[in-house]
Amino acid sequence: MRVRVLGSAAGGGFPQWNCNCPNCDGVRKGTIKASPRTQSSIAISSDNINWLLFNASPDILAQFQRFPELQPGRAIRDTAVSGIVLMDAQIDHTTGLFMLREGKTPLDIYCTDMVHEDLTQGNPIFDVLGHFCGVSWHQIPTAVGHTFEVDGIAGIRLTAIPLSSKAPPFSPHRHDPHEGDNIGIQLEDTRSGKKLFYAPGLASIEPHLLPFMQQADCLMVDGTCWTNDEMQALGISNKLSLDMGHMPQSGPGGMIEALRPLPATRKILIHINNTNPILRDDSSERQILQQGNIEVAFDGMDFSL
Ligand code: MLT
Ligand code: MN
Ligand code: ZN
């Protein structure tokens, strides 16, 4: 299985258009060691021909341009995208769907009932797309252990794992969490037996997640904030990382501590907020990650499992 990071930043991207935090200002001016990043999405393939997208970020057109394999050019209109899995209904994970409206056939979209509800009510993207290419919805059941496959993506078995994070601000049930608002996904290559666990939004490591995280050869997990009050400390917003459904990396109960005992050979943080000091290649926080064998995803990161 090949994994390609299309976008590694959280909502807003890096730099964020209206932000002058030290990271955004520094990357804009070229005064810090850091690379710009687009919003959160990965693509996977088992044959290097057909690709499955995870999320459709508002930066999707730029992401496609930087990864020509998504455009094989076999016909006058063509795409290598076999389907799109949505991890939640958040703006940074779904609004890129509008950019795919020229599709010749309905978009094959895999998501839970809850995400389907948010994308037909709070932010009715699916209804709007009905006036263009249309959507062919494949329901992802949230029963733990349920596996599914995607047409065109041979030999990859997917398991959705409901997890605690947050429904989007526009969701009719933002403050009343429902199973399926957010999921993690285990991807198993049935030929090699290798397993990837992907969860860009993760508020806590609930007991039912642990077996999946323990089995994973590669973990790609929530890298949004270093500290819970990161945005408050910068005077940006009153929101805490956990209020937004993202567990911070540092400190007791943080992601670094959670990752430490896990046997995965690769541990990668993804969906990184522009305020996070780990975006600086030479920060002390980045050193702490390196000591824990934890990598920071970047746009264009590409590996096989
Ligand atoms: C989140 O992950 O919390 C949201 O994507 C934030 C956002 O869209 O601004
Ligand atoms: Mn997000
Ligand atoms: Zn910023």
PDB file of C-alpha atoms and ligand atoms in Angstrom:
ATOM      1  CA  MET A   1       0.000   0.000   0.000  1.00  0.00           C
ATOM      2  CA  ARG A   2       1.306   3.406  -0.932  1.00  0.00           C
ATOM      3  CA  VAL A   3       0.429   6.420   1.166  1.00  0.00           C
ATOM      4  CA  ARG A   4       0.713  10.000  -0.080  1.00  0.00           C
ATOM      5  CA  VAL A   5       0.130  13.006   2.141  1.00  0.00           C
ATOM      6  CA  LEU A   6      -1.730  15.582   0.056  1.00  0.00           C
ATOM      7  CA  GLY A   7      -2.136  18.054   2.920  1.00  0.00           C
ATOM      8  CA  SER A   8      -0.749  17.948   6.445  1.00  0.00           C
ATOM      9  CA  ALA A   9      -2.139  21.107   8.095  1.00  0.00           C
ATOM     10  CA  ALA A  10      -5.258  21.540  10.197  1.00  0.00           C
ATOM     11  CA  GLY A  11      -8.150  23.834   9.199  1.00  0.00           C
ATOM     12  CA  GLY A  12      -6.799  27.169   7.924  1.00  0.00           C
ATOM     13  CA  GLY A  13      -3.613  25.671   6.489  1.00  0.00           C
ATOM     14  CA  PHE A  14      -0.117  27.046   7.121  1.00  0.00           C
ATOM     15  CA  PRO A  15       0.219  29.975   6.917  1.00  0.00           C
ATOM     16  CA  GLN A  16      -3.410  30.815   7.619  1.00  0.00           C
ATOM     17  CA  TRP A  17      -4.623  33.778   5.535  1.00  0.00           C
ATOM     18  CA  ASN A  18      -5.358  36.142   8.435  1.00  0.00           C
ATOM     19  CA  CYS A  19      -2.848  34.910  10.994  1.00  0.00           C
ATOM     20  CA  ASN A  20       0.286  36.659  12.196  1.00  0.00           C
ATOM     21  CA  CYS A  21       1.300  34.225  14.906  1.00  0.00           C
ATOM     22  CA  PRO A  22       5.092  33.656  15.024  1.00  0.00           C
ATOM     23  CA  ASN A  23       4.749  30.566  12.798  1.00  0.00           C
ATOM     24  CA  CYS A  24       2.494  32.099  10.124  1.00  0.00           C
ATOM     25  CA  ASP A  25       4.385  35.385  10.055  1.00  0.00           C
ATOM     26  CA  GLY A  26       7.733  33.581  10.017  1.00  0.00           C
ATOM     27  CA  VAL A  27       6.893  31.169   7.204  1.00  0.00           C
ATOM     28  CA  ARG A  28       5.432  34.008   5.136  1.00  0.00           C
ATOM     29  CA  LYS A  29       8.595  36.081   5.561  1.00  0.00           C
ATOM     30  CA  GLY A  30      10.948  33.131   5.261  1.00  0.00           C
ATOM     31  CA  THR A  31      12.487  33.866   8.669  1.00  0.00           C
ATOM     32  CA  ILE A  32      11.832  30.450  10.265  1.00  0.00           C
ATOM     33  CA  LYS A  33      12.763  26.920   9.242  1.00  0.00           C
ATOM     34  CA  ALA A  34       9.313  25.658   8.290  1.00  0.00           C
ATOM     35  CA  SER A  35       7.417  24.637   5.150  1.00  0.00           C
ATOM     36  CA  PRO A  36       3.927  25.810   4.166  1.00  0.00           C
ATOM     37  CA  ARG A  37       1.275  23.140   4.390  1.00  0.00           C
ATOM     38  CA  THR A  38      -2.172  22.680   2.856  1.00  0.00           C
ATOM     39  CA  GLN A  39      -5.217  21.314   4.640  1.00  0.00           C
ATOM     40  CA  SER A  40      -5.573  17.760   5.838  1.00  0.00           C
ATOM     41  CA  SER A  41      -5.930  14.927   3.300  1.00  0.00           C
ATOM     42  CA  ILE A  42      -4.157  11.718   2.304  1.00  0.00           C
ATOM     43  CA  ALA A  43      -4.417   9.387  -0.694  1.00  0.00           C
ATOM     44  CA  ILE A  44      -3.667   5.673  -0.748  1.00  0.00           C
ATOM     45  CA  SER A  45      -3.241   3.130  -3.535  1.00  0.00           C
ATOM     46  CA  SER A  46      -2.526  -0.573  -3.835  1.00  0.00           C
ATOM     47  CA  ASP A  47      -1.557  -0.487  -7.538  1.00  0.00           C
ATOM     48  CA  ASN A  48      -0.261   3.044  -8.165  1.00  0.00           C
ATOM     49  CA  ILE A  49      -3.103   3.496 -10.654  1.00  0.00           C
ATOM     50  CA  ASN A  50      -6.292   3.820  -8.628  1.00  0.00           C
ATOM     51  CA  TRP A  51      -6.327   6.077  -5.581  1.00  0.00           C
ATOM     52  CA  LEU A  52      -8.601   6.424  -2.587  1.00  0.00           C
ATOM     53  CA  LEU A  53      -8.774   9.887  -1.036  1.00  0.00           C
ATOM     54  CA  PHE A  54      -9.273  10.480   2.639  1.00  0.00           C
ATOM     55  CA  ASN A  55     -11.043  13.814   2.950  1.00  0.00           C
ATOM     56  CA  ALA A  56     -11.429  16.497   0.305  1.00  0.00           C
ATOM     57  CA  SER A  57      -9.722  19.644   1.509  1.00  0.00           C
ATOM     58  CA  PRO A  58     -10.449  23.151   0.215  1.00  0.00           C
ATOM     59  CA  ASP A  59      -6.885  23.002  -1.183  1.00  0.00           C
ATOM     60  CA  ILE A  60      -7.658  19.940  -3.300  1.00  0.00           C
ATOM     61  CA  LEU A  61      -6.962  21.505  -6.715  1.00  0.00           C
ATOM     62  CA  ALA A  62      -3.453  22.609  -5.679  1.00  0.00           C
ATOM     63  CA  GLN A  63      -2.903  19.194  -4.101  1.00  0.00           C
ATOM     64  CA  PHE A  64      -3.868  17.443  -7.367  1.00  0.00           C
ATOM     65  CA  GLN A  65      -1.527  19.705  -9.332  1.00  0.00           C
ATOM     66  CA  ARG A  66       1.350  18.713  -7.060  1.00  0.00           C
ATOM     67  CA  PHE A  67       0.578  15.011  -7.458  1.00  0.00           C
ATOM     68  CA  PRO A  68       0.088  14.302 -11.179  1.00  0.00           C
ATOM     69  CA  GLU A  69      -0.556  10.597 -10.552  1.00  0.00           C
ATOM     70  CA  LEU A  70      -4.123  11.592  -9.663  1.00  0.00           C
ATOM     71  CA  GLN A  71      -4.536  12.687 -13.296  1.00  0.00           C
ATOM     72  CA  PRO A  72      -3.512   9.758 -15.543  1.00  0.00           C
ATOM     73  CA  GLY A  73      -4.970  11.318 -18.721  1.00  0.00           C
ATOM     74  CA  ARG A  74      -6.340   8.125 -20.301  1.00  0.00           C
ATOM     75  CA  ALA A  75      -9.335   9.898 -21.842  1.00  0.00           C
ATOM     76  CA  ILE A  76     -10.477  13.439 -22.580  1.00  0.00           C
ATOM     77  CA  ARG A  77     -11.934  13.554 -19.061  1.00  0.00           C
ATOM     78  CA  ASP A  78     -10.324  11.208 -16.532  1.00  0.00           C
ATOM     79  CA  THR A  79      -9.366  10.756 -12.911  1.00  0.00           C
ATOM     80  CA  ALA A  80      -7.436   8.220 -10.846  1.00  0.00           C
ATOM     81  CA  VAL A  81      -9.704   8.801  -7.843  1.00  0.00           C
ATOM     82  CA  SER A  82     -11.829   5.711  -7.155  1.00  0.00           C
ATOM     83  CA  GLY A  83     -13.541   7.067  -4.070  1.00  0.00           C
ATOM     84  CA  ILE A  84     -13.408   9.503  -1.192  1.00  0.00           C
ATOM     85  CA  VAL A  85     -13.636   8.539   2.477  1.00  0.00           C
ATOM     86  CA  LEU A  86     -14.700  11.317   4.859  1.00  0.00           C
ATOM     87  CA  MET A  87     -13.440  11.114   8.437  1.00  0.00           C
ATOM     88  CA  ASP A  88     -15.898  13.794   9.594  1.00  0.00           C
ATOM     89  CA  ALA A  89     -17.980  16.626   8.104  1.00  0.00           C
ATOM     90  CA  GLN A  90     -15.607  19.499   8.981  1.00  0.00           C
ATOM     91  CA  ILE A  91     -15.039  22.290   6.446  1.00  0.00           C
ATOM     92  CA  ASP A  92     -11.335  21.426   6.031  1.00  0.00           C
ATOM     93  CA  HIS A  93     -12.223  17.815   5.183  1.00  0.00           C
ATOM     94  CA  THR A  94     -15.223  18.258   2.894  1.00  0.00           C
ATOM     95  CA  THR A  95     -15.467  21.541   1.009  1.00  0.00           C
ATOM     96  CA  GLY A  96     -12.978  20.370  -1.625  1.00  0.00           C
ATOM     97  CA  LEU A  97     -15.836  18.177  -2.868  1.00  0.00           C
ATOM     98  CA  PHE A  98     -17.232  21.275  -4.592  1.00  0.00           C
ATOM     99  CA  MET A  99     -14.052  21.410  -6.695  1.00  0.00           C
ATOM    100  CA  LEU A 100     -14.786  17.908  -8.039  1.00  0.00           C
ATOM    101  CA  ARG A 101     -18.239  18.883  -9.338  1.00  0.00           C
ATOM    102  CA  GLU A 102     -17.209  18.449 -12.986  1.00  0.00           C
ATOM    103  CA  GLY A 103     -17.031  14.668 -12.500  1.00  0.00           C
ATOM    104  CA  LYS A 104     -18.651  12.650 -15.285  1.00  0.00           C
ATOM    105  CA  THR A 105     -20.186  10.202 -12.856  1.00  0.00           C
ATOM    106  CA  PRO A 106     -21.469  10.665  -9.291  1.00  0.00           C
ATOM    107  CA  LEU A 107     -18.654  10.923  -6.728  1.00  0.00           C
ATOM    108  CA  ASP A 108     -18.279   7.709  -4.727  1.00  0.00           C
ATOM    109  CA  ILE A 109     -18.249   9.023  -1.175  1.00  0.00           C
ATOM    110  CA  TYR A 110     -17.854   6.812   1.894  1.00  0.00           C
ATOM    111  CA  CYS A 111     -19.045   8.277   5.200  1.00  0.00           C
ATOM    112  CA  THR A 112     -21.150   7.561   8.275  1.00  0.00           C
ATOM    113  CA  ASP A 113     -24.845   8.382   8.771  1.00  0.00           C
ATOM    114  CA  MET A 114     -23.864  11.319  10.983  1.00  0.00           C
ATOM    115  CA  VAL A 115     -21.527  12.846   8.407  1.00  0.00           C
ATOM    116  CA  HIS A 116     -24.167  12.278   5.729  1.00  0.00           C
ATOM    117  CA  GLU A 117     -26.671  14.131   7.910  1.00  0.00           C
ATOM    118  CA  ASP A 118     -24.343  17.104   8.412  1.00  0.00           C
ATOM    119  CA  LEU A 119     -23.595  17.233   4.685  1.00  0.00           C
ATOM    120  CA  THR A 120     -27.282  17.216   3.768  1.00  0.00           C
ATOM    121  CA  GLN A 121     -28.471  19.544   6.586  1.00  0.00           C
ATOM    122  CA  GLY A 122     -25.987  21.816   8.416  1.00  0.00           C
ATOM    123  CA  ASN A 123     -23.833  22.218   5.296  1.00  0.00           C
ATOM    124  CA  PRO A 124     -25.738  20.557   2.438  1.00  0.00           C
ATOM    125  CA  ILE A 125     -22.764  19.916   0.146  1.00  0.00           C
ATOM    126  CA  PHE A 126     -24.274  16.662  -1.118  1.00  0.00           C
ATOM    127  CA  ASP A 127     -27.508  18.427  -2.134  1.00  0.00           C
ATOM    128  CA  VAL A 128     -25.592  21.132  -3.987  1.00  0.00           C
ATOM    129  CA  LEU A 129     -23.489  18.505  -5.773  1.00  0.00           C
ATOM    130  CA  GLY A 130     -26.765  16.910  -6.848  1.00  0.00           C
ATOM    131  CA  HIS A 131     -27.023  19.809  -9.321  1.00  0.00           C
ATOM    132  CA  PHE A 132     -23.627  18.865 -10.792  1.00  0.00           C
ATOM    133  CA  CYS A 133     -22.034  15.393 -10.834  1.00  0.00           C
ATOM    134  CA  GLY A 134     -24.099  14.028  -7.945  1.00  0.00           C
ATOM    135  CA  VAL A 135     -23.031  11.847  -5.042  1.00  0.00           C
ATOM    136  CA  SER A 136     -23.133   8.101  -4.748  1.00  0.00           C
ATOM    137  CA  TRP A 137     -23.162   7.629  -0.980  1.00  0.00           C
ATOM    138  CA  HIS A 138     -21.673   4.481   0.512  1.00  0.00           C
ATOM    139  CA  GLN A 139     -22.663   4.233   4.149  1.00  0.00           C
ATOM    140  CA  ILE A 140     -19.857   3.423   6.577  1.00  0.00           C
ATOM    141  CA  PRO A 141     -21.413   1.479   9.440  1.00  0.00           C
ATOM    142  CA  THR A 142     -19.913   2.387  12.801  1.00  0.00           C
ATOM    143  CA  ALA A 143     -20.269  -1.004  14.474  1.00  0.00           C
ATOM    144  CA  VAL A 144     -16.788  -1.701  15.819  1.00  0.00           C
ATOM    145  CA  GLY A 145     -15.071  -4.368  13.750  1.00  0.00           C
ATOM    146  CA  HIS A 146     -17.142  -3.844  10.590  1.00  0.00           C
ATOM    147  CA  THR A 147     -14.869  -3.979   7.567  1.00  0.00           C
ATOM    148  CA  PHE A 148     -15.472  -2.768   4.027  1.00  0.00           C
ATOM    149  CA  GLU A 149     -13.713  -2.452   0.698  1.00  0.00           C
ATOM    150  CA  VAL A 150     -13.733   0.164  -2.015  1.00  0.00           C
ATOM    151  CA  ASP A 151     -14.288  -0.770  -5.664  1.00  0.00           C
ATOM    152  CA  GLY A 152     -11.066  -0.266  -7.610  1.00  0.00           C
ATOM    153  CA  ILE A 153      -8.817  -0.370  -4.521  1.00  0.00           C
ATOM    154  CA  ALA A 154      -7.834  -4.036  -4.614  1.00  0.00           C
ATOM    155  CA  GLY A 155      -6.541  -5.827  -1.548  1.00  0.00           C
ATOM    156  CA  ILE A 156      -7.174  -3.069   0.977  1.00  0.00           C
ATOM    157  CA  ARG A 157      -9.534  -3.850   3.827  1.00  0.00           C
ATOM    158  CA  LEU A 158     -10.903  -0.863   5.724  1.00  0.00           C
ATOM    159  CA  THR A 159     -12.265  -0.832   9.252  1.00  0.00           C
ATOM    160  CA  ALA A 160     -13.986   2.292  10.574  1.00  0.00           C
ATOM    161  CA  ILE A 161     -13.644   2.993  14.266  1.00  0.00           C
ATOM    162  CA  PRO A 162     -16.011   5.546  15.816  1.00  0.00           C
ATOM    163  CA  LEU A 163     -14.125   7.916  18.061  1.00  0.00           C
ATOM    164  CA  SER A 164     -14.599  10.882  20.263  1.00  0.00           C
ATOM    165  CA  SER A 165     -13.733  14.203  18.632  1.00  0.00           C
ATOM    166  CA  LYS A 166     -16.264  16.882  17.640  1.00  0.00           C
ATOM    167  CA  ALA A 167     -19.030  17.365  15.092  1.00  0.00           C
ATOM    168  CA  PRO A 168     -18.515  20.641  13.171  1.00  0.00           C
ATOM    169  CA  PRO A 169     -19.805  23.980  14.502  1.00  0.00           C
ATOM    170  CA  PHE A 170     -22.661  23.931  11.937  1.00  0.00           C
ATOM    171  CA  SER A 171     -23.793  20.450  12.915  1.00  0.00           C
ATOM    172  CA  PRO A 172     -27.278  20.228  14.432  1.00  0.00           C
ATOM    173  CA  HIS A 173     -25.627  18.124  17.175  1.00  0.00           C
ATOM    174  CA  ARG A 174     -22.317  19.958  17.769  1.00  0.00           C
ATOM    175  CA  HIS A 175     -22.871  19.815  21.544  1.00  0.00           C
ATOM    176  CA  ASP A 176     -24.547  16.428  21.603  1.00  0.00           C
ATOM    177  CA  PRO A 177     -21.977  13.905  20.319  1.00  0.00           C
ATOM    178  CA  HIS A 178     -23.237  10.998  18.224  1.00  0.00           C
ATOM    179  CA  GLU A 179     -21.406   7.846  17.229  1.00  0.00           C
ATOM    180  CA  GLY A 180     -20.018   8.400  13.744  1.00  0.00           C
ATOM    181  CA  ASP A 181     -19.439  12.176  14.019  1.00  0.00           C
ATOM    182  CA  ASN A 182     -15.771  11.314  13.670  1.00  0.00           C
ATOM    183  CA  ILE A 183     -14.042   8.097  12.765  1.00  0.00           C
ATOM    184  CA  GLY A 184     -10.576   6.648  12.627  1.00  0.00           C
ATOM    185  CA  ILE A 185      -9.757   4.115   9.929  1.00  0.00           C
ATOM    186  CA  GLN A 186      -7.622   1.021   9.948  1.00  0.00           C
ATOM    187  CA  LEU A 187      -6.340   0.124   6.481  1.00  0.00           C
ATOM    188  CA  GLU A 188      -5.006  -3.371   6.060  1.00  0.00           C
ATOM    189  CA  ASP A 189      -3.066  -4.467   3.007  1.00  0.00           C
ATOM    190  CA  THR A 190      -4.348  -8.030   2.681  1.00  0.00           C
ATOM    191  CA  ARG A 191      -1.257  -9.139   0.725  1.00  0.00           C
ATOM    192  CA  SER A 192       1.418  -7.892   3.108  1.00  0.00           C
ATOM    193  CA  GLY A 193      -0.742  -7.861   6.233  1.00  0.00           C
ATOM    194  CA  LYS A 194       0.562  -4.360   7.017  1.00  0.00           C
ATOM    195  CA  LYS A 195      -1.776  -2.010   8.835  1.00  0.00           C
ATOM    196  CA  LEU A 196      -2.147   1.754   8.850  1.00  0.00           C
ATOM    197  CA  PHE A 197      -4.217   3.560  11.484  1.00  0.00           C
ATOM    198  CA  TYR A 198      -5.368   7.024  10.404  1.00  0.00           C
ATOM    199  CA  ALA A 199      -7.145   9.435  12.746  1.00  0.00           C
ATOM    200  CA  PRO A 200      -6.585  13.151  12.035  1.00  0.00           C
ATOM    201  CA  GLY A 201      -9.108  14.151  14.724  1.00  0.00           C
ATOM    202  CA  LEU A 202      -8.758  12.420  18.079  1.00  0.00           C
ATOM    203  CA  ALA A 203      -9.935  13.886  21.401  1.00  0.00           C
ATOM    204  CA  SER A 204      -8.926  10.944  23.557  1.00  0.00           C
ATOM    205  CA  ILE A 205      -7.584   7.434  23.176  1.00  0.00           C
ATOM    206  CA  GLU A 206     -10.631   5.478  24.236  1.00  0.00           C
ATOM    207  CA  PRO A 207     -10.143   1.843  25.243  1.00  0.00           C
ATOM    208  CA  HIS A 208     -11.762   0.479  22.066  1.00  0.00           C
ATOM    209  CA  LEU A 209      -9.151   2.281  19.943  1.00  0.00           C
ATOM    210  CA  LEU A 210      -6.171   0.739  21.659  1.00  0.00           C
ATOM    211  CA  PRO A 211      -6.206  -2.676  19.948  1.00  0.00           C
ATOM    212  CA  PHE A 212      -6.234  -0.944  16.540  1.00  0.00           C
ATOM    213  CA  MET A 213      -3.407   1.364  17.540  1.00  0.00           C
ATOM    214  CA  GLN A 214      -1.414  -1.521  18.990  1.00  0.00           C
ATOM    215  CA  GLN A 215      -1.777  -3.570  15.784  1.00  0.00           C
ATOM    216  CA  ALA A 216      -0.720  -0.717  13.509  1.00  0.00           C
ATOM    217  CA  ASP A 217       2.590  -0.791  11.639  1.00  0.00           C
ATOM    218  CA  CYS A 218       2.086   2.899  10.942  1.00  0.00           C
ATOM    219  CA  LEU A 219       0.076   5.432  12.923  1.00  0.00           C
ATOM    220  CA  MET A 220      -1.033   8.749  11.416  1.00  0.00           C
ATOM    221  CA  VAL A 221      -2.765  10.634  14.186  1.00  0.00           C
ATOM    222  CA  ASP A 222      -3.997  14.014  15.372  1.00  0.00           C
ATOM    223  CA  GLY A 223      -1.139  16.524  15.493  1.00  0.00           C
ATOM    224  CA  THR A 224      -3.256  19.677  15.868  1.00  0.00           C
ATOM    225  CA  CYS A 225      -1.869  21.385  18.986  1.00  0.00           C
ATOM    226  CA  TRP A 226       1.194  21.017  21.217  1.00  0.00           C
ATOM    227  CA  THR A 227      -0.600  22.374  24.303  1.00  0.00           C
ATOM    228  CA  ASN A 228      -4.279  22.560  25.152  1.00  0.00           C
ATOM    229  CA  ASP A 229      -4.201  26.370  25.538  1.00  0.00           C
ATOM    230  CA  GLU A 230      -1.915  27.088  22.576  1.00  0.00           C
ATOM    231  CA  MET A 231      -4.339  29.457  20.833  1.00  0.00           C
ATOM    232  CA  GLN A 232      -5.262  31.213  24.099  1.00  0.00           C
ATOM    233  CA  ALA A 233      -1.606  31.751  24.994  1.00  0.00           C
ATOM    234  CA  LEU A 234      -1.049  33.482  21.635  1.00  0.00           C
ATOM    235  CA  GLY A 235      -4.118  35.666  22.164  1.00  0.00           C
ATOM    236  CA  ILE A 236      -5.771  34.142  19.072  1.00  0.00           C
ATOM    237  CA  SER A 237      -8.901  32.556  20.464  1.00  0.00           C
ATOM    238  CA  ASN A 238     -10.494  31.282  23.652  1.00  0.00           C
ATOM    239  CA  LYS A 239     -10.826  27.811  22.179  1.00  0.00           C
ATOM    240  CA  LEU A 240      -8.951  25.007  23.839  1.00  0.00           C
ATOM    241  CA  SER A 241      -7.573  22.186  21.751  1.00  0.00           C
ATOM    242  CA  LEU A 242      -9.780  19.679  23.574  1.00  0.00           C
ATOM    243  CA  ASP A 243     -12.876  21.882  23.038  1.00  0.00           C
ATOM    244  CA  MET A 244     -12.249  21.433  19.319  1.00  0.00           C
ATOM    245  CA  GLY A 245     -11.881  17.661  19.711  1.00  0.00           C
ATOM    246  CA  HIS A 246      -8.100  17.463  19.455  1.00  0.00           C
ATOM    247  CA  MET A 247      -5.923  16.023  22.230  1.00  0.00           C
ATOM    248  CA  PRO A 248      -2.692  17.988  22.692  1.00  0.00           C
ATOM    249  CA  GLN A 249       0.690  16.347  22.228  1.00  0.00           C
ATOM    250  CA  SER A 250       2.645  17.435  25.295  1.00  0.00           C
ATOM    251  CA  GLY A 251       2.083  16.817  28.979  1.00  0.00           C
ATOM    252  CA  PRO A 252       0.375  14.116  31.009  1.00  0.00           C
ATOM    253  CA  GLY A 253      -2.312  12.349  29.003  1.00  0.00           C
ATOM    254  CA  GLY A 254      -0.969  13.861  25.777  1.00  0.00           C
ATOM    255  CA  MET A 255      -0.366  12.188  22.434  1.00  0.00           C
ATOM    256  CA  ILE A 256       3.384  11.672  22.992  1.00  0.00           C
ATOM    257  CA  GLU A 257       2.683   9.754  26.165  1.00  0.00           C
ATOM    258  CA  ALA A 258      -0.022   7.716  24.405  1.00  0.00           C
ATOM    259  CA  LEU A 259       2.251   6.829  21.476  1.00  0.00           C
ATOM    260  CA  ARG A 260       5.283   5.851  23.583  1.00  0.00           C
ATOM    261  CA  PRO A 261       4.286   2.231  24.429  1.00  0.00           C
ATOM    262  CA  LEU A 262       2.894   1.448  20.961  1.00  0.00           C
ATOM    263  CA  PRO A 263       5.026  -0.854  18.781  1.00  0.00           C
ATOM    264  CA  ALA A 264       4.362   0.827  15.374  1.00  0.00           C
ATOM    265  CA  THR A 265       7.519   1.364  13.353  1.00  0.00           C
ATOM    266  CA  ARG A 266       6.248   4.724  12.124  1.00  0.00           C
ATOM    267  CA  LYS A 267       4.361   7.235  14.262  1.00  0.00           C
ATOM    268  CA  ILE A 268       3.334  10.306  12.296  1.00  0.00           C
ATOM    269  CA  LEU A 269       1.490  13.444  13.413  1.00  0.00           C
ATOM    270  CA  ILE A 270      -0.858  14.951  10.821  1.00  0.00           C
ATOM    271  CA  HIS A 271      -3.514  17.735  10.775  1.00  0.00           C
ATOM    272  CA  ILE A 272      -1.115  20.225  12.366  1.00  0.00           C
ATOM    273  CA  ASN A 273      -2.400  23.628  13.396  1.00  0.00           C
ATOM    274  CA  ASN A 274      -0.453  26.668  12.229  1.00  0.00           C
ATOM    275  CA  THR A 275       0.205  27.684  15.855  1.00  0.00           C
ATOM    276  CA  ASN A 276       1.983  24.415  16.718  1.00  0.00           C
ATOM    277  CA  PRO A 277       5.725  24.810  17.465  1.00  0.00           C
ATOM    278  CA  ILE A 278       6.441  21.389  15.909  1.00  0.00           C
ATOM    279  CA  LEU A 279       6.079  23.084  12.509  1.00  0.00           C
ATOM    280  CA  ARG A 280       9.544  24.593  13.048  1.00  0.00           C
ATOM    281  CA  ASP A 281      12.143  22.101  11.946  1.00  0.00           C
ATOM    282  CA  ASP A 282      14.603  23.338  14.598  1.00  0.00           C
ATOM    283  CA  SER A 283      12.247  23.781  17.576  1.00  0.00           C
ATOM    284  CA  SER A 284      12.853  22.088  20.920  1.00  0.00           C
ATOM    285  CA  GLU A 285       9.375  20.572  20.611  1.00  0.00           C
ATOM    286  CA  ARG A 286      10.432  18.936  17.329  1.00  0.00           C
ATOM    287  CA  GLN A 287      13.453  17.499  19.124  1.00  0.00           C
ATOM    288  CA  ILE A 288      11.217  15.970  21.762  1.00  0.00           C
ATOM    289  CA  LEU A 289       9.236  14.252  18.994  1.00  0.00           C
ATOM    290  CA  GLN A 290      12.431  12.974  17.370  1.00  0.00           C
ATOM    291  CA  GLN A 291      13.500  11.436  20.670  1.00  0.00           C
ATOM    292  CA  GLY A 292      10.171   9.600  20.741  1.00  0.00           C
ATOM    293  CA  ASN A 293      10.536   8.383  17.118  1.00  0.00           C
ATOM    294  CA  ILE A 294       7.563  10.565  16.134  1.00  0.00           C
ATOM    295  CA  GLU A 295       7.506  12.184  12.679  1.00  0.00           C
ATOM    296  CA  VAL A 296       5.722  15.331  11.531  1.00  0.00           C
ATOM    297  CA  ALA A 297       3.799  14.887   8.276  1.00  0.00           C
ATOM    298  CA  PHE A 298       4.505  17.294   5.432  1.00  0.00           C
ATOM    299  CA  ASP A 299       2.816  17.866   2.088  1.00  0.00           C
ATOM    300  CA  GLY A 300       4.199  15.380  -0.423  1.00  0.00           C
ATOM    301  CA  MET A 301       5.283  12.834   2.220  1.00  0.00           C
ATOM    302  CA  ASP A 302       5.109   9.510   0.382  1.00  0.00           C
ATOM    303  CA  PHE A 303       5.796   6.005   1.617  1.00  0.00           C
ATOM    304  CA  SER A 304       4.861   2.367   1.168  1.00  0.00           C
ATOM    305  CA  LEU A 305       3.719  -0.057   3.805  1.00  0.00           C
TER     306      LEU A 305
HETATM  307  C1  MLT B   1     -11.115  21.045  13.302  1.00  0.00           C
HETATM  308  O1  MLT B   1     -10.446  20.080  12.930  1.00  0.00           O
HETATM  309  O2  MLT B   1     -11.288  21.266  14.510  1.00  0.00           O
HETATM  310  C2  MLT B   1     -11.745  21.921  12.279  1.00  0.00           C
HETATM  311  O3  MLT B   1     -11.401  21.483  11.031  1.00  0.00           O
HETATM  312  C3  MLT B   1     -11.388  23.349  12.445  1.00  0.00           C
HETATM  313  C4  MLT B   1     -11.779  24.198  11.268  1.00  0.00           C
HETATM  314  O4  MLT B   1     -12.364  23.754  10.287  1.00  0.00           O
HETATM  315  O5  MLT B   1     -11.469  25.380  11.311  1.00  0.00           O
HETATM  316 MN    MN B   2      -9.818  19.918  10.969  1.00  0.00          MN
HETATM  317 ZN    ZN B   3      -0.872  31.228  12.698  1.00  0.00          ZN
END
